[in-house]
XYZ file of C-alpha atoms in Angstrom:
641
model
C -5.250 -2.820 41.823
C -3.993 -0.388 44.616
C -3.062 2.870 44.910
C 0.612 2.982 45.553
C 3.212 4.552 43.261
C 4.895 2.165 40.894
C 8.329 2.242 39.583
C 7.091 2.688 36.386
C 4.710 5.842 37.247
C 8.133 7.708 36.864
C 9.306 6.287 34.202
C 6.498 7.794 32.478
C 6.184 11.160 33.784
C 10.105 11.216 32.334
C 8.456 9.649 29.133
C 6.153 12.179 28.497
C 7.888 15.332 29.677
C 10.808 14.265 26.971
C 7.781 13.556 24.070
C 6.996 17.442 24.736
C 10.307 18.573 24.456
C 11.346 16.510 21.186
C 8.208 17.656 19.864
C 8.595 20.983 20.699
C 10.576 22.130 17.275
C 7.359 21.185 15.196
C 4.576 23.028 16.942
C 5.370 25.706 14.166
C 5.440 25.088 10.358
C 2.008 25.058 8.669
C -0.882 23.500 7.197
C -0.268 20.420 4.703
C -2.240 18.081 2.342
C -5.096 16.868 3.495
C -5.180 19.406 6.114
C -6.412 21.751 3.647
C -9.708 20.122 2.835
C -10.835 19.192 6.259
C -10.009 22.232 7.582
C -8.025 25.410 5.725
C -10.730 25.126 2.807
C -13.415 24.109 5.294
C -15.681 27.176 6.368
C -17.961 24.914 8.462
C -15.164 23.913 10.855
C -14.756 27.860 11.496
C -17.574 29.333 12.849
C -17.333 32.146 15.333
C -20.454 31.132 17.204
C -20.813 27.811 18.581
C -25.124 27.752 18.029
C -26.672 24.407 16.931
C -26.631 25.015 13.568
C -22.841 25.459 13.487
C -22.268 22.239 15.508
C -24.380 20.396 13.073
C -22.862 22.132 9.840
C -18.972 21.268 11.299
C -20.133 17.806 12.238
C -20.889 16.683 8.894
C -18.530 18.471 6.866
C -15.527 16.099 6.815
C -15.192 15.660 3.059
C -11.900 12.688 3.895
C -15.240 9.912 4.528
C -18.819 8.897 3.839
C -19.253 9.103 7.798
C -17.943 12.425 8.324
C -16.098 11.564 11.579
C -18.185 14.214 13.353
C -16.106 14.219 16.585
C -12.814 14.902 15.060
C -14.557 17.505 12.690
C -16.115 18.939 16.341
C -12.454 19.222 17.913
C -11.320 21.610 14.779
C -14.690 23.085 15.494
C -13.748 23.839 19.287
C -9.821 24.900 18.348
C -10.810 27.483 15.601
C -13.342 28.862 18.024
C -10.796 29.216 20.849
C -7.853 29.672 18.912
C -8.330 30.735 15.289
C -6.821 28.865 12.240
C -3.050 29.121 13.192
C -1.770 25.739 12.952
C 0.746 25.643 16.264
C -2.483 25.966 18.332
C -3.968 23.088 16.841
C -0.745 20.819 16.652
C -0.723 21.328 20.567
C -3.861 19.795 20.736
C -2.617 16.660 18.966
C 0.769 16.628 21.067
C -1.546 16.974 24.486
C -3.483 13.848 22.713
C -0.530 12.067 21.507
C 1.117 12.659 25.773
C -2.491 11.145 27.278
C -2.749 7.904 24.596
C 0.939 7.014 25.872
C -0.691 7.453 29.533
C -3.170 4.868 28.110
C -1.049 2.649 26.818
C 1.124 2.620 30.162
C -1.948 1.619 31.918
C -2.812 -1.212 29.192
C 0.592 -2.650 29.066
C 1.408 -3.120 32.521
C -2.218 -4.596 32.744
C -1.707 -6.954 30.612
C 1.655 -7.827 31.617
C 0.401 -8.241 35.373
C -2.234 -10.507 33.862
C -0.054 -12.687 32.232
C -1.758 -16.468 33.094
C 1.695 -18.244 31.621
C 4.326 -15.868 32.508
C 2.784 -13.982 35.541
C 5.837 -11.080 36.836
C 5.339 -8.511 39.690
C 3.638 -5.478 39.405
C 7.049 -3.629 39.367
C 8.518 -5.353 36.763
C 5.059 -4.852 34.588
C 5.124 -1.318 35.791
C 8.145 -0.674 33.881
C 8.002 -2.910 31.106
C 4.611 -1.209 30.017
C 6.537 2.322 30.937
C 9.473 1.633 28.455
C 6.386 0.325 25.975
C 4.763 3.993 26.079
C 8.417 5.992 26.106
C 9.095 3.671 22.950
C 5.207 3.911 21.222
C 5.501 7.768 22.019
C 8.517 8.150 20.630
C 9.196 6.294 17.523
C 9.619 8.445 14.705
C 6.563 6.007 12.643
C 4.212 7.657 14.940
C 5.148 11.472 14.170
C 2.800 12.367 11.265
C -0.826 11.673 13.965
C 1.237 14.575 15.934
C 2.218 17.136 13.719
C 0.392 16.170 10.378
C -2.650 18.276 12.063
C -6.001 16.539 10.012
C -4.746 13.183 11.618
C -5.738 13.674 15.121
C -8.644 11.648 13.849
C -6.029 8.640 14.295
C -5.025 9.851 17.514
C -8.391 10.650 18.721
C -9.630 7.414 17.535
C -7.439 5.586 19.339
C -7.489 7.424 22.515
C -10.822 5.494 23.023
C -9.823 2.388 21.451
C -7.117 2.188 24.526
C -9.447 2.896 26.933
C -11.891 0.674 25.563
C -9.359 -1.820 26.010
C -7.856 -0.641 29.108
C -11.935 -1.507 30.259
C -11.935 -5.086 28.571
C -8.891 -6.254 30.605
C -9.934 -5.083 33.896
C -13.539 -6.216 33.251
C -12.424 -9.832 32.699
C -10.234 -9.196 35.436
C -13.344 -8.978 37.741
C -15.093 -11.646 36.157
C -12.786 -14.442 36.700
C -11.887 -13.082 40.334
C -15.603 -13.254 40.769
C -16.084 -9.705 41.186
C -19.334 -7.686 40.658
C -19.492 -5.260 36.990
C -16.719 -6.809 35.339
C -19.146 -7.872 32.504
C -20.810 -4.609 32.068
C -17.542 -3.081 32.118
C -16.874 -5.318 29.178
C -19.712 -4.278 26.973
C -19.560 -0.606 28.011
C -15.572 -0.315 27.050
C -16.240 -2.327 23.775
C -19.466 -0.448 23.011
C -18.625 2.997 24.249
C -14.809 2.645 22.553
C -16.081 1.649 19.388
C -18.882 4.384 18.860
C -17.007 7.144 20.113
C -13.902 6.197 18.154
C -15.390 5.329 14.995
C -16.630 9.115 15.291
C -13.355 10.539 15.022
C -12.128 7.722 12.564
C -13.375 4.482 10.926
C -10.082 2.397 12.614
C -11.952 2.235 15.197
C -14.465 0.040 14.206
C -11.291 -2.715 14.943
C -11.186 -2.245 18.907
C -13.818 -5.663 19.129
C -11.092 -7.603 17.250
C -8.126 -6.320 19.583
C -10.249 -7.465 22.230
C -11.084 -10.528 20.978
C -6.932 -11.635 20.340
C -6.534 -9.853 23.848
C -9.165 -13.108 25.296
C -7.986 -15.477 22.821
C -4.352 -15.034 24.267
C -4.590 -14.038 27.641
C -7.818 -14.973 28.958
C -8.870 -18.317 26.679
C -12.116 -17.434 26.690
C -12.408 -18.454 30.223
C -15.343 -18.337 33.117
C -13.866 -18.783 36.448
C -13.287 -22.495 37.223
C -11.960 -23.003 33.448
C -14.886 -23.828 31.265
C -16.029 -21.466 27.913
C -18.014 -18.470 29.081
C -20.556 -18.288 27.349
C -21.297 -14.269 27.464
C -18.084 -13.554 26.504
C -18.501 -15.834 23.370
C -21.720 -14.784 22.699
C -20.586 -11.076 22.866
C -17.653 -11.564 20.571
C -20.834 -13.204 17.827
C -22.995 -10.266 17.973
C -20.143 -7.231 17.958
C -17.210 -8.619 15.917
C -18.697 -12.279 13.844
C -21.687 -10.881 12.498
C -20.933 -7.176 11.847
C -17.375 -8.923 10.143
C -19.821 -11.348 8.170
C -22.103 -8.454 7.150
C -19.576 -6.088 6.243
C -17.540 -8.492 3.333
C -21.270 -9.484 2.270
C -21.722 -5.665 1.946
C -18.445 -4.959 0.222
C -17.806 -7.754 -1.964
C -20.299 -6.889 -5.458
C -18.403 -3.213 -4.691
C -15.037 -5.117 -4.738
C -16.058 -6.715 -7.565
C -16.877 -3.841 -9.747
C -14.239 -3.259 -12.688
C -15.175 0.448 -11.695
C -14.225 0.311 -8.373
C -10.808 0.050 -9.638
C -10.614 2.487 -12.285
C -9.179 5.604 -10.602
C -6.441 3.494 -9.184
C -3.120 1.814 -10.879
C -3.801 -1.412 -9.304
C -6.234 -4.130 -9.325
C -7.431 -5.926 -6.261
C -5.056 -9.126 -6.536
C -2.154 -6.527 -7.440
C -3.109 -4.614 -4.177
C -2.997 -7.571 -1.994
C 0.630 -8.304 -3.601
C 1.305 -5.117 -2.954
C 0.527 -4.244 0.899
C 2.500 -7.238 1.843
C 5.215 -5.348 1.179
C 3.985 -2.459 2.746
C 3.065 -4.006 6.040
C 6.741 -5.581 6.240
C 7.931 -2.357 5.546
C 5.833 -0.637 8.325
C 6.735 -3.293 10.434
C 10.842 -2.923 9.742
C 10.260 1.219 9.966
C 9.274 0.973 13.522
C 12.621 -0.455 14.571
C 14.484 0.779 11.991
C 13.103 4.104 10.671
C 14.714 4.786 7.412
C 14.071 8.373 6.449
C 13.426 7.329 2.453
C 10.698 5.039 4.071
C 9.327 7.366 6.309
C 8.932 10.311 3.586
C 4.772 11.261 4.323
C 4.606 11.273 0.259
C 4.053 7.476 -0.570
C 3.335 7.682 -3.920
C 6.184 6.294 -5.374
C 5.635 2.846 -4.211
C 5.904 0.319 -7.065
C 2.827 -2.189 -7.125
C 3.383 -5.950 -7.299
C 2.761 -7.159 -10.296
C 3.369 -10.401 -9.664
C 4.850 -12.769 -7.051
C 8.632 -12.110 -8.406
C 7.356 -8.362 -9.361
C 9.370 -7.124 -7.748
C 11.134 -10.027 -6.107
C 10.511 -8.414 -2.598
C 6.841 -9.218 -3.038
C 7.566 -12.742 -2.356
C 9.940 -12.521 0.049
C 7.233 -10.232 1.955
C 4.694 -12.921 1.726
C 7.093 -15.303 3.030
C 8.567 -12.980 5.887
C 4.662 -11.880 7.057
C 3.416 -15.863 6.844
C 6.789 -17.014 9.446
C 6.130 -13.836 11.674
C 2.434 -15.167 11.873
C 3.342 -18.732 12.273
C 5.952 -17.738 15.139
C 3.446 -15.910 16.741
C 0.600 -19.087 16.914
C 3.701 -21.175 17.947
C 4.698 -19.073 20.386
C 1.874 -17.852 22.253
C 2.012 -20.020 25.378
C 5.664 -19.623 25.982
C 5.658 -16.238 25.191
C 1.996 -14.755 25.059
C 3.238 -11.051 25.000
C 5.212 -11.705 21.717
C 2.154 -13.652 20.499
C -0.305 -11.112 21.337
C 1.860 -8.357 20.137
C 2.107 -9.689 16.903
C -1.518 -10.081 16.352
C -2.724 -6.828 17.253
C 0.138 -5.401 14.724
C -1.538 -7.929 11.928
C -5.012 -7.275 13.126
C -4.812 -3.155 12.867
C -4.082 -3.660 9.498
C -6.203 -5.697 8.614
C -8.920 -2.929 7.244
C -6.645 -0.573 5.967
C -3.891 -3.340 4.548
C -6.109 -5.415 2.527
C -8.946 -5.097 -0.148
C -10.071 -1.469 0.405
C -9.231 1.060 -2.897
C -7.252 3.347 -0.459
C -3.810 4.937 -1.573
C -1.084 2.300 -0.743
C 0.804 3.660 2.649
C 0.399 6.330 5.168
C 2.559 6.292 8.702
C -0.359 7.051 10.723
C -2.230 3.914 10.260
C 0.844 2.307 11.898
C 0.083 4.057 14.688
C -1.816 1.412 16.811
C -0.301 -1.367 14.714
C 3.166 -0.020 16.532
C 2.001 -0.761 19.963
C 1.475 -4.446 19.023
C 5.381 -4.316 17.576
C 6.965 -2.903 20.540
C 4.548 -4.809 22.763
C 6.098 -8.277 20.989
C 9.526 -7.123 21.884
C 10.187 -4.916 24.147
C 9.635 -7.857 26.855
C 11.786 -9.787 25.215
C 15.066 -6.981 24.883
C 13.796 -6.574 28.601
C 13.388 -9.975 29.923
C 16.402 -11.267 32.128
C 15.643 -14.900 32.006
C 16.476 -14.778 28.449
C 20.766 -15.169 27.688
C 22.736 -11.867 27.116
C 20.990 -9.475 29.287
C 22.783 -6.829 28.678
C 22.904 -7.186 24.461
C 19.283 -7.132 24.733
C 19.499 -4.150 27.177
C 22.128 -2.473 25.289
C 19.955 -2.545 22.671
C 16.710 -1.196 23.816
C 18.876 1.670 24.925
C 20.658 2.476 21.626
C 17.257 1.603 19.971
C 15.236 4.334 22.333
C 18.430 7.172 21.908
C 18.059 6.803 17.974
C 14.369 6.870 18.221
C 14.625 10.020 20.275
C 16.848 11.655 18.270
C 15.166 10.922 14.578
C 12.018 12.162 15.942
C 13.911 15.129 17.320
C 15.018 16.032 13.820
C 12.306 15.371 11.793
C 9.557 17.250 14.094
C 12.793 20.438 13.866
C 11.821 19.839 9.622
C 8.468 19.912 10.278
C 8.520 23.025 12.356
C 9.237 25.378 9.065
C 7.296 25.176 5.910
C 10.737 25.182 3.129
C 12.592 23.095 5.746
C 10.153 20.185 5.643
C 9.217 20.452 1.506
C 12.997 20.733 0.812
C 13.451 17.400 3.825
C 10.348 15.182 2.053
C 11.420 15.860 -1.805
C 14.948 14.822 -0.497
C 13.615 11.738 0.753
C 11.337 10.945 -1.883
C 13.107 12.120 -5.215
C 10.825 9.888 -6.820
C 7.203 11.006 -5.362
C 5.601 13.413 -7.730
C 3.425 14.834 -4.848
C 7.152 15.473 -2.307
C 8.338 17.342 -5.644
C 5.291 19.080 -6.266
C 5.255 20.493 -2.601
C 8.646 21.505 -3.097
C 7.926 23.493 -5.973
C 4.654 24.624 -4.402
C 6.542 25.810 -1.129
C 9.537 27.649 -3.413
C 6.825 29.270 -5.286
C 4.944 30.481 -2.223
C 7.938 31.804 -0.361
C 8.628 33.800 -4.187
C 4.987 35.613 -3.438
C 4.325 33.919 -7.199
C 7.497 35.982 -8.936
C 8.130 33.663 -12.248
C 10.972 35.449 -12.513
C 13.200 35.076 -10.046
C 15.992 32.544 -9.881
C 13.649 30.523 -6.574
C 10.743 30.426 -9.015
C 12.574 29.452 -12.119
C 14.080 26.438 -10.122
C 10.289 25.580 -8.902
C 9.494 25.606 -12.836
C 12.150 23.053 -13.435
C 11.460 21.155 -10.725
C 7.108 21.341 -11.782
C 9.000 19.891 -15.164
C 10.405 16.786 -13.712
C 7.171 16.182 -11.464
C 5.006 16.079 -14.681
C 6.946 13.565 -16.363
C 7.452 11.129 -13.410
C 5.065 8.329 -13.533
C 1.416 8.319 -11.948
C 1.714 11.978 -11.228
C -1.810 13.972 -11.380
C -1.914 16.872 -13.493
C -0.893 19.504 -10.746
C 2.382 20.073 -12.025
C 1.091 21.051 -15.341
C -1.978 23.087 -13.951
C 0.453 24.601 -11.774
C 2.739 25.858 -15.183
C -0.623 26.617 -16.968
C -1.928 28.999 -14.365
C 1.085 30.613 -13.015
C 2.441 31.480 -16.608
C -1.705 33.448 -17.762
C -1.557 34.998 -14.559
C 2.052 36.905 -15.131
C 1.395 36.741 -18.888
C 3.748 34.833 -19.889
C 3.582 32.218 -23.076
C 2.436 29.433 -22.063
C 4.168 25.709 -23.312
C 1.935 23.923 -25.605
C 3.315 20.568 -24.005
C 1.993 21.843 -20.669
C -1.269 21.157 -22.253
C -0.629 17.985 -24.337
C 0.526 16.427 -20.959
C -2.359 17.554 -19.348
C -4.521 16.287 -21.371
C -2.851 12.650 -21.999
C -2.928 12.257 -18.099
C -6.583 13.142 -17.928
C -7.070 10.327 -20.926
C -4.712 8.274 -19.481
C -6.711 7.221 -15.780
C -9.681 8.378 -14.518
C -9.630 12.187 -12.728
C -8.620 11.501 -9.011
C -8.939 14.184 -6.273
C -5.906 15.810 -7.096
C -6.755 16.301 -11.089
C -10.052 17.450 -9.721
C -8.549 20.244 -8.110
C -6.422 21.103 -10.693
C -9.367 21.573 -13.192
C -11.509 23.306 -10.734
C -8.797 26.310 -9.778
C -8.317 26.729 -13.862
C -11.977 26.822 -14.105
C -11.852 29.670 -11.039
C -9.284 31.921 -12.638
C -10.810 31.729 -15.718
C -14.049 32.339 -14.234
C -12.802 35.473 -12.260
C -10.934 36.839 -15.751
C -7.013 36.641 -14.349
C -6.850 33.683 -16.678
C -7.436 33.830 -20.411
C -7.287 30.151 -21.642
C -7.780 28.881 -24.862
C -11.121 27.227 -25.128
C -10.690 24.494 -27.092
C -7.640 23.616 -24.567
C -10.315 23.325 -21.625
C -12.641 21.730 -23.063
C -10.090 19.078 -24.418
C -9.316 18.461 -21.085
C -12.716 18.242 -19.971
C -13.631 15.822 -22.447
C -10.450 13.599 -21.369
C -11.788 14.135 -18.331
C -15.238 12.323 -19.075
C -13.941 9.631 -21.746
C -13.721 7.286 -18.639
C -16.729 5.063 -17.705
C -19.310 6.235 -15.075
C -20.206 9.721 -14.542
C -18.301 11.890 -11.765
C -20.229 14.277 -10.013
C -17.689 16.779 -9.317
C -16.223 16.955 -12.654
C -19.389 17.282 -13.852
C -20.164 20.657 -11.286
C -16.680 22.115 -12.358
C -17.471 21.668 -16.200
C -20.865 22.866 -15.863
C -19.110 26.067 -13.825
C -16.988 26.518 -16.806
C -19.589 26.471 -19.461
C -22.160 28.241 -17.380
C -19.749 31.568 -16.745
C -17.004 31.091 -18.822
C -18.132 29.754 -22.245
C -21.669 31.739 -21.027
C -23.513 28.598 -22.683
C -26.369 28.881 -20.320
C -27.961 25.575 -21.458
C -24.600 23.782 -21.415
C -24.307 25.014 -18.295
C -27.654 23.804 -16.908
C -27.376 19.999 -18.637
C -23.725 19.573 -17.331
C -25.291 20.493 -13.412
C -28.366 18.336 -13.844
C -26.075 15.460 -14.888
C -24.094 16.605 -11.553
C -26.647 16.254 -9.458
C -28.035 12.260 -10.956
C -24.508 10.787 -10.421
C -24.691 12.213 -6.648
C -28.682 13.328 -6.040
C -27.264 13.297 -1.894
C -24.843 16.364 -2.874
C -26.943 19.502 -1.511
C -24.335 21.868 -2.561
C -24.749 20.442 -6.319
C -28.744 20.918 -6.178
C -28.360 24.060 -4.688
C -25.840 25.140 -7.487
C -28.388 23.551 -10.056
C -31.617 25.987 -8.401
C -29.743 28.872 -8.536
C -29.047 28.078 -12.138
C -33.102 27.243 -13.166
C -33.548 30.618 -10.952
C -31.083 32.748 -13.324
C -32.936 31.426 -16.471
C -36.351 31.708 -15.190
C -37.438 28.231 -14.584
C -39.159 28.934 -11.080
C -40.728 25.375 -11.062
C -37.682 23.456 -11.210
C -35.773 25.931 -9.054
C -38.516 24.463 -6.316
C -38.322 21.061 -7.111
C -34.491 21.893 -6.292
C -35.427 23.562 -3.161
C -37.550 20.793 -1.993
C -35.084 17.865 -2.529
C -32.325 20.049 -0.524
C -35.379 19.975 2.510
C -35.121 16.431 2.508
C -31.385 16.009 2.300
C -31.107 19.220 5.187
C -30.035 16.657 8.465
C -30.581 18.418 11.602
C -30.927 21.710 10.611
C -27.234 21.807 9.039
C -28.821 23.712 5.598
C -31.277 26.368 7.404
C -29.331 29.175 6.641
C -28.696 28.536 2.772
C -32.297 27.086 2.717
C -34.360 30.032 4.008
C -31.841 32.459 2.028
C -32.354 30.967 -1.330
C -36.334 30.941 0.104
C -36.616 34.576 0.171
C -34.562 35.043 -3.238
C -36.798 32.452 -5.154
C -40.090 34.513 -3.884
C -39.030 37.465 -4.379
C -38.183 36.552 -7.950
C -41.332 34.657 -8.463
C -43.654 37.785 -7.345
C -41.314 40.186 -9.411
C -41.898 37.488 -11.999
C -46.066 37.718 -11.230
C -45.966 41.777 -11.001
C -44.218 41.883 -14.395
C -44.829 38.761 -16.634
């Protein structure tokens, strides 16, 4: 391809020297959402000592999947060890990703736009086009929350090797049809290597063979050299991306099915289909037009479709996405980068825009989908064979200068705690969860002092939170806990809310937590709750079909050292430990129990299942101290029966 500086090589030093200065003001703030999970709350991504055992332990501890995204889980591993658990550290990281996937997508673009079979242009032009691509992709303000929303450098990590996967593809079938050696094994490396590696930091991943296949499909036809099919490319495209696609809806659909699958969420299946149409249009009109009450992190307040004409925009979505996707087809021999473009953006979100029970929306799985936008029309705004040049160019500039400068402001929100909860409950005056940070963050800068004027307005604003619709029981808990703590009465409609919610819809994560941090300060004695209040909401709790494992562990916790109804206790962790028998830490809570009450037998039965479930050496530690306890007990036991 040559060595020689290209026009566009500046470009994008400019590109991503002015990405690290806009994203300067939010290298501060601190940790939020899910970031507390995967890795304030997560002791296994914060070892000191980087031994086997730790690797293992931080590999698998990812509670956000059923994979456990080891690699991502491995990079908070590596940054806690180097830099401890202060967030600007970490958001660097991300930034330094963020800065190298625009490199990638530089060096994709301007492939692909020097590859061009109907509309070839000089490597100059490409050069640039693809550099004004990656100053647009690395600046839009859709693609902030991978940066700065820390837990989401899987996204960013996942698709810094879905790039270069493709970046591989595209020179690979470059070699092949100029008939030079290892383009096909540069194929199947990039595809295989891209999708194992990213699928390690995140499940999007698992769509780079799909990107590559509507990369062939429009650029290369499927093509040997001298024009017929080539067979090894179609044959590849069967074995990575037909028959894993095949297998996987096979797989999913009895889950799909399942009345239960659907019970936690306010939606069914049909109504969720309805319902991301109008997502995807709206992720697709945020990356031009970034309207800060769309872009508010908090999405849910996001009315589902119940019905074609429910709301009305439901339709017109489904209308808008089927004429974007009919352009596209129409249009992808005259203009294959529009065409192209527009399928990768409909082909990202395809996993995470369709029949999985995930929450509705979420900026960061734009993030690749973006690329295909701005790869659909930046040519075009660029292109001077098409009328009014300089409209279109005119344009891209005022488009890029806005871009710049809502990114600018929002990462200056996100660089202070109160600036960005105060920002999101501003933007999202409906979203329980932007209010209930809001509160949270007034709270927390009150050091917990009920009685100032700050907290009093965080109590207010806790009230109107609680009584918006679809909002967990946080608010309430938040009331409940606050108000035993600094012994103050607490409102009996606190609890009749609580409780209603908790009969209302099955316990999602968020109610889960709620119940478990009563359950802790009543445990630890700063809380003195009524009884027949927690149990009330425990049994609202449970009233819903199919047991919950975790609910199960916290009510058995509550019984077992708050009630001190050791049997209650015992029943409520064996019942735990059926509805998940894979959860060590719920057998290992369980043994300890059987070795309180003197039930040696089953406390090894316990021990023995956790030997099975201990993958490579990650349990060890807990293992071989619970060993020594349980014999030491058991010869105590023998010495004095």
């Amino acid at each position: 391809m040559g060595s020689e500086h290209l026009p566009g090589d500046r470009l994008l030093v400019a590109a991503v020297i002015l990405t690290l200065l806009v994203y300067a003001p939010g290298l501060g703030g601190s940790w939020l959402f899910d970031d507390l999970p995967n890795i304030v709350n997560n002791p296994s991504v914060q070892s000191d000592r980087l031994d086997w055992s730790a690797v293992v332990r931080a590999a698998l501890s990812s509670p956000a999947s059923e994979f456990k995204r080891p690699l991502a889980s491995l990079s908070f591993l590596g940054n806690y060890w180097l830099t401890g658990l202060q967030p600007f550290s970490w958001k660097v990281v991300n930034l330094l990703i963020h800065a190298l996937n625009g490199c990638l997508v530089y060096a994709l673009v301007r492939r692909l736009r020097e590859l061009g079979p109907w509309q070839p242009i000089g490597r100059d032009a490409a050069s640039i086009d693809a550099a004004v691509v990656a100053a647009a992709w690395l600046l839009i303000p859709i693609n902030l929350t991978p940066v700065l929303f820390v837990v989401q450098r899987m996204e960013s990590l996942a698709n810094l090797f879905v790039l270069a996967g493709l970046i591989a593809y595209v020179e690979g079938r470059r070699r092949m049809l100029g008939g030079f050696p290892g383009g096909f094994a540069l194929v199947l490396g990039g595809l295989l290597s891209g999708t194992l590696l990213g699928t390690s930091a995140k499940e999007t991943a698992i769509m780079l063979p799909l990107y590559a296949c509507l990369v062939e499909w429009v650029l290369f036809d499927f093509r040997a050299p001298g024009g017929r099919r080539d067979r090894r490319i179609l044959g590849l495209f069967g074995l990575i991306l037909v028959a894993p696609a095949v297998a996987g809806l096979a797989w999913l659909a009895p889950w799909l099915s399942r009345p239960e699958t659907w019970a936690a969420r306010d939606y069914t299946l049909g109504e969720r289909l309805l319902t991301e149409s109008r997502v995807v249009m709206g992720y697709a009109a945020s990356t031009f037009v970034p309207l800060p009450q769309w872009l508010s992190f908090y999405h849910d307040d996001i009315a589902v479709s119940r019905g074609l004409f429910s709301p009305w925009t439901t339709a017109a979505s489904l209308l808008g996405l089927a004429a974007l996707l009919s352009l596209a087809y129409a249009l992808r021999h005259r203009l294959p980068s529009f065409a192209l473009g527009c399928a990768l953006f409909f082909g990202c979100h395809l996993l995470t825009g369709t029949v999985l029970p995930l929450e509705l929306a979420f900026e960061h799985r734009n993030y690749f989908a973006s690329l295909g936008l701005l790869i659909a029309v930046v040519p075009l705004l660029r292109s001077s064979r098409l009328p009014l040049s300089q409209v279109r160019h005119g344009l891209l500039a005022l488009l890029l200068a806005s871009w710049t400068g809502q990114t600018l402001m929002t990462a200056y929100a996100w660089g202070d705690p109160l600036r960005l909860a105060t920002e999101l409950a501003a933007r999202s005056p409906a979203s329980p969860r932007a209010q209930f940070a809001y509160a949270q963050e007034l709270l927390r800068q009150t050091g917990d002092d009920v009685e100032s004027d700050q907290a009093k307005r965080a109590f207010l604003i806790l009230e109107r939170a609680g009584q918006i619709h679809g909002s967990s029981i946080l608010p309430e808990q938040t009331q409940i806990l606050l108000s035993a703590v600094n012994h103050r009465p607490i409102e009996a409609r606190w609890w009749d809310r609580l409780v209603d919610k908790l009969h209302s819809m099955p316990p999602n994560g968020e109610d889960l937590d709620a119940l478990g941090a009563l359950t802790r300060c009543a445990r630890d004695k700063r809380c003195d709750f009524p009884r027949d209040r927690m149990e009330a909401a425990f049994a609202a709790a449970e009233s819903h079909p199919g047991p919950n494992a975790q609910l199960l562990t916290i009510h058995g916790d509550y019984a077992w050292n708050v009630c001190d109804d050791k049997p209650r206790g015992e029943e409520l962790a064996e019942a735990s430990v059926r509805a998940n028998p894979a959860d060590a830490s719920a057998r290992m809570t369980l043994a300890r129990m059987n070795l309180v009450l003197g039930n040696y037998a089953k406390a090894r039965e316990q021990l023995l299942e956790m030997q099975r479930l201990n993958m490579a050496g990650e349990l060890d530690t807990a293992l071989e101290e619970f060993r020594t306890l349980l014999a030491r007990r058991e010869a105590a036991n023998a010495a004095f029966p």
